[in-house]
Tab-separated table of C-alpha atoms and ligand atoms in Angstrom:
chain	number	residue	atom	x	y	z
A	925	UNK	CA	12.563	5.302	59.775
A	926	UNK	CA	14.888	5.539	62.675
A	927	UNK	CA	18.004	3.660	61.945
A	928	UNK	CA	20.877	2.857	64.101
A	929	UNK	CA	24.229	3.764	62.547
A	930	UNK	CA	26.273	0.101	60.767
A	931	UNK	CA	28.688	-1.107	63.172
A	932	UNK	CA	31.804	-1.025	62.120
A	933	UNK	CA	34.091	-4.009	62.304
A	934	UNK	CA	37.296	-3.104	64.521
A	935	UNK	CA	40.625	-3.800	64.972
A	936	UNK	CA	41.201	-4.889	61.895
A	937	UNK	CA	44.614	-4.069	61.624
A	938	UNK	CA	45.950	-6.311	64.495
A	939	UNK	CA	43.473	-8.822	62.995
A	940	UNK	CA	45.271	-9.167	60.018
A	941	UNK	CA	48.621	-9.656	61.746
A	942	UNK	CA	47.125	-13.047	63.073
A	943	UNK	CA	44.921	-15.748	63.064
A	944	UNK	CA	44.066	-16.030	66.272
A	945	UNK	CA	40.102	-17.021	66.489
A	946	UNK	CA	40.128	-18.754	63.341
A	947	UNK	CA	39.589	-22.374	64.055
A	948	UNK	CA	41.973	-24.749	63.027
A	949	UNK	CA	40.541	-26.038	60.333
A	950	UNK	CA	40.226	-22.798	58.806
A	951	UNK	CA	43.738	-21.028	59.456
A	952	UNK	CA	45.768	-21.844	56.327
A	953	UNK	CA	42.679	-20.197	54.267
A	954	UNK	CA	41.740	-17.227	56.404
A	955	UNK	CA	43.572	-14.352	57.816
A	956	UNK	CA	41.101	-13.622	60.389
A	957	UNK	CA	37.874	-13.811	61.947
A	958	UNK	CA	36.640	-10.258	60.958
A	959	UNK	CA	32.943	-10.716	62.395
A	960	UNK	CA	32.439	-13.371	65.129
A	961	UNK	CA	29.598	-15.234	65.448
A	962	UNK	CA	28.269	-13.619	68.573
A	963	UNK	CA	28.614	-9.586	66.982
A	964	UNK	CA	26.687	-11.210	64.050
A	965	UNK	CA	24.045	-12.337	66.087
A	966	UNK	CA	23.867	-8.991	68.258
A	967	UNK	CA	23.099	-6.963	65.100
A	968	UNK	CA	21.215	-8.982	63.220
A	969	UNK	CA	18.689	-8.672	66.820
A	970	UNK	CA	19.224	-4.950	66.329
A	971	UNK	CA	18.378	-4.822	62.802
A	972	UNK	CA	14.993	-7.171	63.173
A	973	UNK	CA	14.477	-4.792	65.749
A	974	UNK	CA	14.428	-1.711	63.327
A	975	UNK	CA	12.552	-3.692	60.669
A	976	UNK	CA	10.013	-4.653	62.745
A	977	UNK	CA	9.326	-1.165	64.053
A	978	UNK	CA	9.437	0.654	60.410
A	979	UNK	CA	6.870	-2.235	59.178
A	980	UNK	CA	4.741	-2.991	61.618
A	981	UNK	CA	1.664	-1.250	59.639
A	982	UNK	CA	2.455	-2.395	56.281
A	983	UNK	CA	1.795	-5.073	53.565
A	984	UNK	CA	6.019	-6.324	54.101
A	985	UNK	CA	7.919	-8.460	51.003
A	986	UNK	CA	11.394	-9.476	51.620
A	987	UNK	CA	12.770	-9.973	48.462
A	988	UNK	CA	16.323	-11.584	49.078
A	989	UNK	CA	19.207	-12.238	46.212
A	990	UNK	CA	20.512	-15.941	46.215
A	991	UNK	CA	22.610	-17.575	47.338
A	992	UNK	CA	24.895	-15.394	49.718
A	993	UNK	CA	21.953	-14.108	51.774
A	994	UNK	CA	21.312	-17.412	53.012
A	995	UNK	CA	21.860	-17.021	56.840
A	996	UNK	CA	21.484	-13.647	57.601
A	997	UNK	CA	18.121	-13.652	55.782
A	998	UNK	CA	17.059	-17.091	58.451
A	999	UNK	CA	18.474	-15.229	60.841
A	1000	UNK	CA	17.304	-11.705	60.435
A	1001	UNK	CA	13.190	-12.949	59.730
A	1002	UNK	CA	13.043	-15.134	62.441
A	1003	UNK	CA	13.652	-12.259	64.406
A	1004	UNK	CA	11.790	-9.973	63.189
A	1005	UNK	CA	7.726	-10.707	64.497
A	1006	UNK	CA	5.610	-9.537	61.987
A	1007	UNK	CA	3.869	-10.865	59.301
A	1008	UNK	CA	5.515	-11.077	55.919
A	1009	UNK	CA	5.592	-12.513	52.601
A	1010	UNK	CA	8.955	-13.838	51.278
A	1011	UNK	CA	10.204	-14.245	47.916
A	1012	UNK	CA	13.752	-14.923	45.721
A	1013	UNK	CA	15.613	-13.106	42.631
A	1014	UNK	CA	18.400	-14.844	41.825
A	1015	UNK	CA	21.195	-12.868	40.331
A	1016	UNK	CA	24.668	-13.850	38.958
A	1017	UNK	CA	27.749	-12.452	37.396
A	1018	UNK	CA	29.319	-14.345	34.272
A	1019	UNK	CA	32.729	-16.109	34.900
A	1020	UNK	CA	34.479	-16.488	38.340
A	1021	UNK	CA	35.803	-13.450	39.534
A	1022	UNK	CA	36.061	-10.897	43.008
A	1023	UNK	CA	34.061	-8.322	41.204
A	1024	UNK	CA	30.294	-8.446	39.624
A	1025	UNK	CA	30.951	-8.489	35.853
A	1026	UNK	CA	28.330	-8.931	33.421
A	1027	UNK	CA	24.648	-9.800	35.504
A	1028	UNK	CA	22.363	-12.194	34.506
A	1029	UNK	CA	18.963	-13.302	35.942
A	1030	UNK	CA	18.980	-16.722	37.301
A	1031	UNK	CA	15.274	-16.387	38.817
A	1032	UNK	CA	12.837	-14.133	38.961
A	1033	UNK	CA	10.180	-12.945	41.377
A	1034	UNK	CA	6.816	-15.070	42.047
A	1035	UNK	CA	5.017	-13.217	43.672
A	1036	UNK	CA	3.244	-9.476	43.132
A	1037	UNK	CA	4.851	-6.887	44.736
A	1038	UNK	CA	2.403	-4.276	43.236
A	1039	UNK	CA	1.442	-1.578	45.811
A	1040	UNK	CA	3.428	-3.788	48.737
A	1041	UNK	CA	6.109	-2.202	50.568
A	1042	UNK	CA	9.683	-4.097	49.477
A	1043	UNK	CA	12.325	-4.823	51.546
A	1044	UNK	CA	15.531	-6.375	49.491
A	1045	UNK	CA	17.692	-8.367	51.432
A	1046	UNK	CA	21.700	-9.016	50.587
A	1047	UNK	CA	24.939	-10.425	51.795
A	1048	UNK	CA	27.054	-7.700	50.635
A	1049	UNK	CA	26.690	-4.582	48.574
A	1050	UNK	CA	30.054	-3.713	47.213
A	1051	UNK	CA	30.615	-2.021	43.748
A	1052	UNK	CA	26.825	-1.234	43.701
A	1053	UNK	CA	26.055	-3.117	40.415
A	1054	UNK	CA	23.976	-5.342	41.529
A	1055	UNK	CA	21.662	-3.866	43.611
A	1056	UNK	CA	21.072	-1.373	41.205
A	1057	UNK	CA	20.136	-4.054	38.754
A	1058	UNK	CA	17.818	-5.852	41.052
A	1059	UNK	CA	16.339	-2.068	42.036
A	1060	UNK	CA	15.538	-1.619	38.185
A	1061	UNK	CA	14.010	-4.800	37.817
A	1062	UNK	CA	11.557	-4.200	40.985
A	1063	UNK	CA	10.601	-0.662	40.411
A	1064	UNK	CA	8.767	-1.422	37.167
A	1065	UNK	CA	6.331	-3.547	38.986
A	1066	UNK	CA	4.897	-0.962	41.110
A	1067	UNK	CA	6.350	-1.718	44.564
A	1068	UNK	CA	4.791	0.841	47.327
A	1069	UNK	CA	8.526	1.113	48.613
A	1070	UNK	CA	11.471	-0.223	47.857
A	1071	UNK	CA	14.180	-0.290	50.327
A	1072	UNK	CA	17.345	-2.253	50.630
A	1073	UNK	CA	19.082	-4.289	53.498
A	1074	UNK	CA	22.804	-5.383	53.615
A	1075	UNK	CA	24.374	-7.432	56.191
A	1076	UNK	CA	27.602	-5.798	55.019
A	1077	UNK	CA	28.678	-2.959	52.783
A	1078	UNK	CA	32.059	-1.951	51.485
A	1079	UNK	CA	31.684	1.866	51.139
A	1080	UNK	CA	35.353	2.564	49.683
A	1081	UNK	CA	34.102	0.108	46.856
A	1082	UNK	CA	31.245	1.941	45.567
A	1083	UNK	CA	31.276	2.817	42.012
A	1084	UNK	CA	27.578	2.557	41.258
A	1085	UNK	CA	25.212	5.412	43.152
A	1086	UNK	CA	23.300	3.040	45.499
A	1087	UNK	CA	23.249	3.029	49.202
A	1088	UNK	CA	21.590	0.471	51.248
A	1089	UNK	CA	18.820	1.687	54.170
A	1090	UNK	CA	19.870	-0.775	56.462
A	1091	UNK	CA	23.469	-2.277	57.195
A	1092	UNK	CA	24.969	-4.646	59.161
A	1093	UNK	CA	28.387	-3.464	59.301
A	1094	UNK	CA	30.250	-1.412	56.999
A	1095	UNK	CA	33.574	-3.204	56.415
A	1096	UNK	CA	36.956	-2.139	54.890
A	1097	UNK	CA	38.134	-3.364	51.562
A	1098	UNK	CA	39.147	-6.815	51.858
A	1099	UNK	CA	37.780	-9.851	50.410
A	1100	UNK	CA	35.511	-11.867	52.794
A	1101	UNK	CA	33.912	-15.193	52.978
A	1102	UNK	CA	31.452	-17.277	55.589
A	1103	UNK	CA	28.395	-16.711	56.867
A	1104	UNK	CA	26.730	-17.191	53.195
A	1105	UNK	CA	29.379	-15.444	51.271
A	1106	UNK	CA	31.579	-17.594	49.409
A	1107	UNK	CA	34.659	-18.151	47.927
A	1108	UNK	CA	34.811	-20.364	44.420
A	1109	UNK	CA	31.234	-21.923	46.405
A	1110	UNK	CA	33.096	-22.462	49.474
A	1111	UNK	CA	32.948	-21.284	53.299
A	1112	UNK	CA	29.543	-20.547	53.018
A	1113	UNK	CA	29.054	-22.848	55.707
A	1114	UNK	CA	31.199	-20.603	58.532
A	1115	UNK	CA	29.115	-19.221	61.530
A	1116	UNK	CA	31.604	-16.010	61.204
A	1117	UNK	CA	32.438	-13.324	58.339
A	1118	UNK	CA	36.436	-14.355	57.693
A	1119	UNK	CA	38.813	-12.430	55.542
A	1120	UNK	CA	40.104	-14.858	52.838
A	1121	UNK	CA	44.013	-15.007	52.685
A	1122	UNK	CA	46.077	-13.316	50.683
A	1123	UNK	CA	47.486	-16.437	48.856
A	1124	UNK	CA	43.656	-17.404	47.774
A	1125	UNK	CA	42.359	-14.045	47.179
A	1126	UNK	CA	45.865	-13.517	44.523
A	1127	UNK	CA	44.910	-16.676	43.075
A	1128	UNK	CA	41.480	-15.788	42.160
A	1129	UNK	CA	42.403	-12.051	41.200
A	1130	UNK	CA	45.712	-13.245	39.180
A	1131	UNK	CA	45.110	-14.458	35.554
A	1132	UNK	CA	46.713	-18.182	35.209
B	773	LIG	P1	28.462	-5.486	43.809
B	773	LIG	O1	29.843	-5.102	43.376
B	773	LIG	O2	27.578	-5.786	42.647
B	773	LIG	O3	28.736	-6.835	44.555
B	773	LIG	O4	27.878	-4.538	44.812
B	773	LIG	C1	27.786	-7.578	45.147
B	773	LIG	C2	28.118	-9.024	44.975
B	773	LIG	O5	29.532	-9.257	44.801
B	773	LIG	C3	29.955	-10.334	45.583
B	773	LIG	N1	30.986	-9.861	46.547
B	773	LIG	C4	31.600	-10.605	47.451
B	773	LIG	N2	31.467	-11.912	47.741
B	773	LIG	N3	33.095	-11.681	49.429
B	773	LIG	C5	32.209	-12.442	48.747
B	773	LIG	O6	32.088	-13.630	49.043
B	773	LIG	C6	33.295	-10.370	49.193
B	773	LIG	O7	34.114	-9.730	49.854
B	773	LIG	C7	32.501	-9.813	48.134
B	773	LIG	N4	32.418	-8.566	47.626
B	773	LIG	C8	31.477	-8.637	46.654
B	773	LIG	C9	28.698	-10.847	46.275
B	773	LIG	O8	28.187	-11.919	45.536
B	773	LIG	C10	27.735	-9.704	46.251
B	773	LIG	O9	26.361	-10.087	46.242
């Protein structure tokens, strides 16, 4: 498996300091467009790319975690030519929060993965904790390989020993929302990965 390094998203600094590229609509929740639309589309090409190579022999599940993973995973396997199988583990954390607290299983996996080579597919792998819990639940059913593919991944954040083999773009710690990733269910619907603003992220983070 040859893998190109993540990409790391830039300038964030001078991001920060402004909202310029954040539509209208959006600028009074986000401080900034941290992935446009266009990089996202660049290296989700790059990473069917990679897939596509590393699988082109084998028997390929994508097993992706719902609901953040929504558009990258449309994205990513309708770029990526070969044949595959598709399935959905649905995984949640008790109460509302920035972090994964307690995980529970909201759906499990349909269809046999025995002696198939797994590819899991998520939004964002942050603490760790839930990858690791989906990795535990997939390795007792026999899985040829199982390997793991983030669109992004907060390194700093990493408490939990899990790395992911593929990665959109490795990120800085900030809170982020669009593109599938939410906020209290919302801005899942943005074609860009937007840092939520300070006054929404305290509000979530701050006990009322
Ligand atoms: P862990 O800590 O288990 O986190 O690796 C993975 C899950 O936590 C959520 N998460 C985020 N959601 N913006 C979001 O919208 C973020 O910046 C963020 N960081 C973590 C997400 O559900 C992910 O699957």
């Amino acid at each position: 498996m040859r893998q190109t390094p993540p990409v790391r998203a830039q300038g964030l600094e001078s991001r920060l300091s402004n909202t310029r590229g954040v539509p209208a609509r959006w600028r009074s929740d986000l401080d900034c467009v941290l992935i446009s639309q266009a990089q996202i589309a660049r290296r989700v090409r790059s990473l069917a790319r990679e897939i596509e190579g590393d699988y082109r022999t084998r028997d390929l599940v994508i097993v992706s975690l719902l609901n953040g993973t929504v558009m990258f995973l449309a994205d990513l396997i309708r770029q990526v030519s070969i044949p595959l199988r598709l399935d959905f583990i649905g995984v949640s954390s008790y109460g509302a929060g920035t972090t994964s607290g307690e995980l529970v299983f909201t759906k499990e996996l349909r269809l046999d993965v025995k002696g198939r080579d797994v590819l899991i597919v998520d939004d964002i792998l942050d603490t760790g904790r839930t990858l690791k819990r989906v990795i535990q639940r997939l390795r007792p059913l026999k899985p040829r390989r199982l390997r793991t593919c983030v669109l992004l991944d907060k390194t700093s954040r990493r408490i939990e020993k899990v790395n992911a083999d593929y990665v959109g773009f490795a990120i800085p710690d900030v809170f982020v929302v669009g593109y599938g990733l939410d906020y209290a269910e919302r801005y899942r619907n943005l074609p860009f990965v937007g840092v939520l603003s300070d006054r929404l992220y305290t509000s979530l983070t701050t006990p009322q």
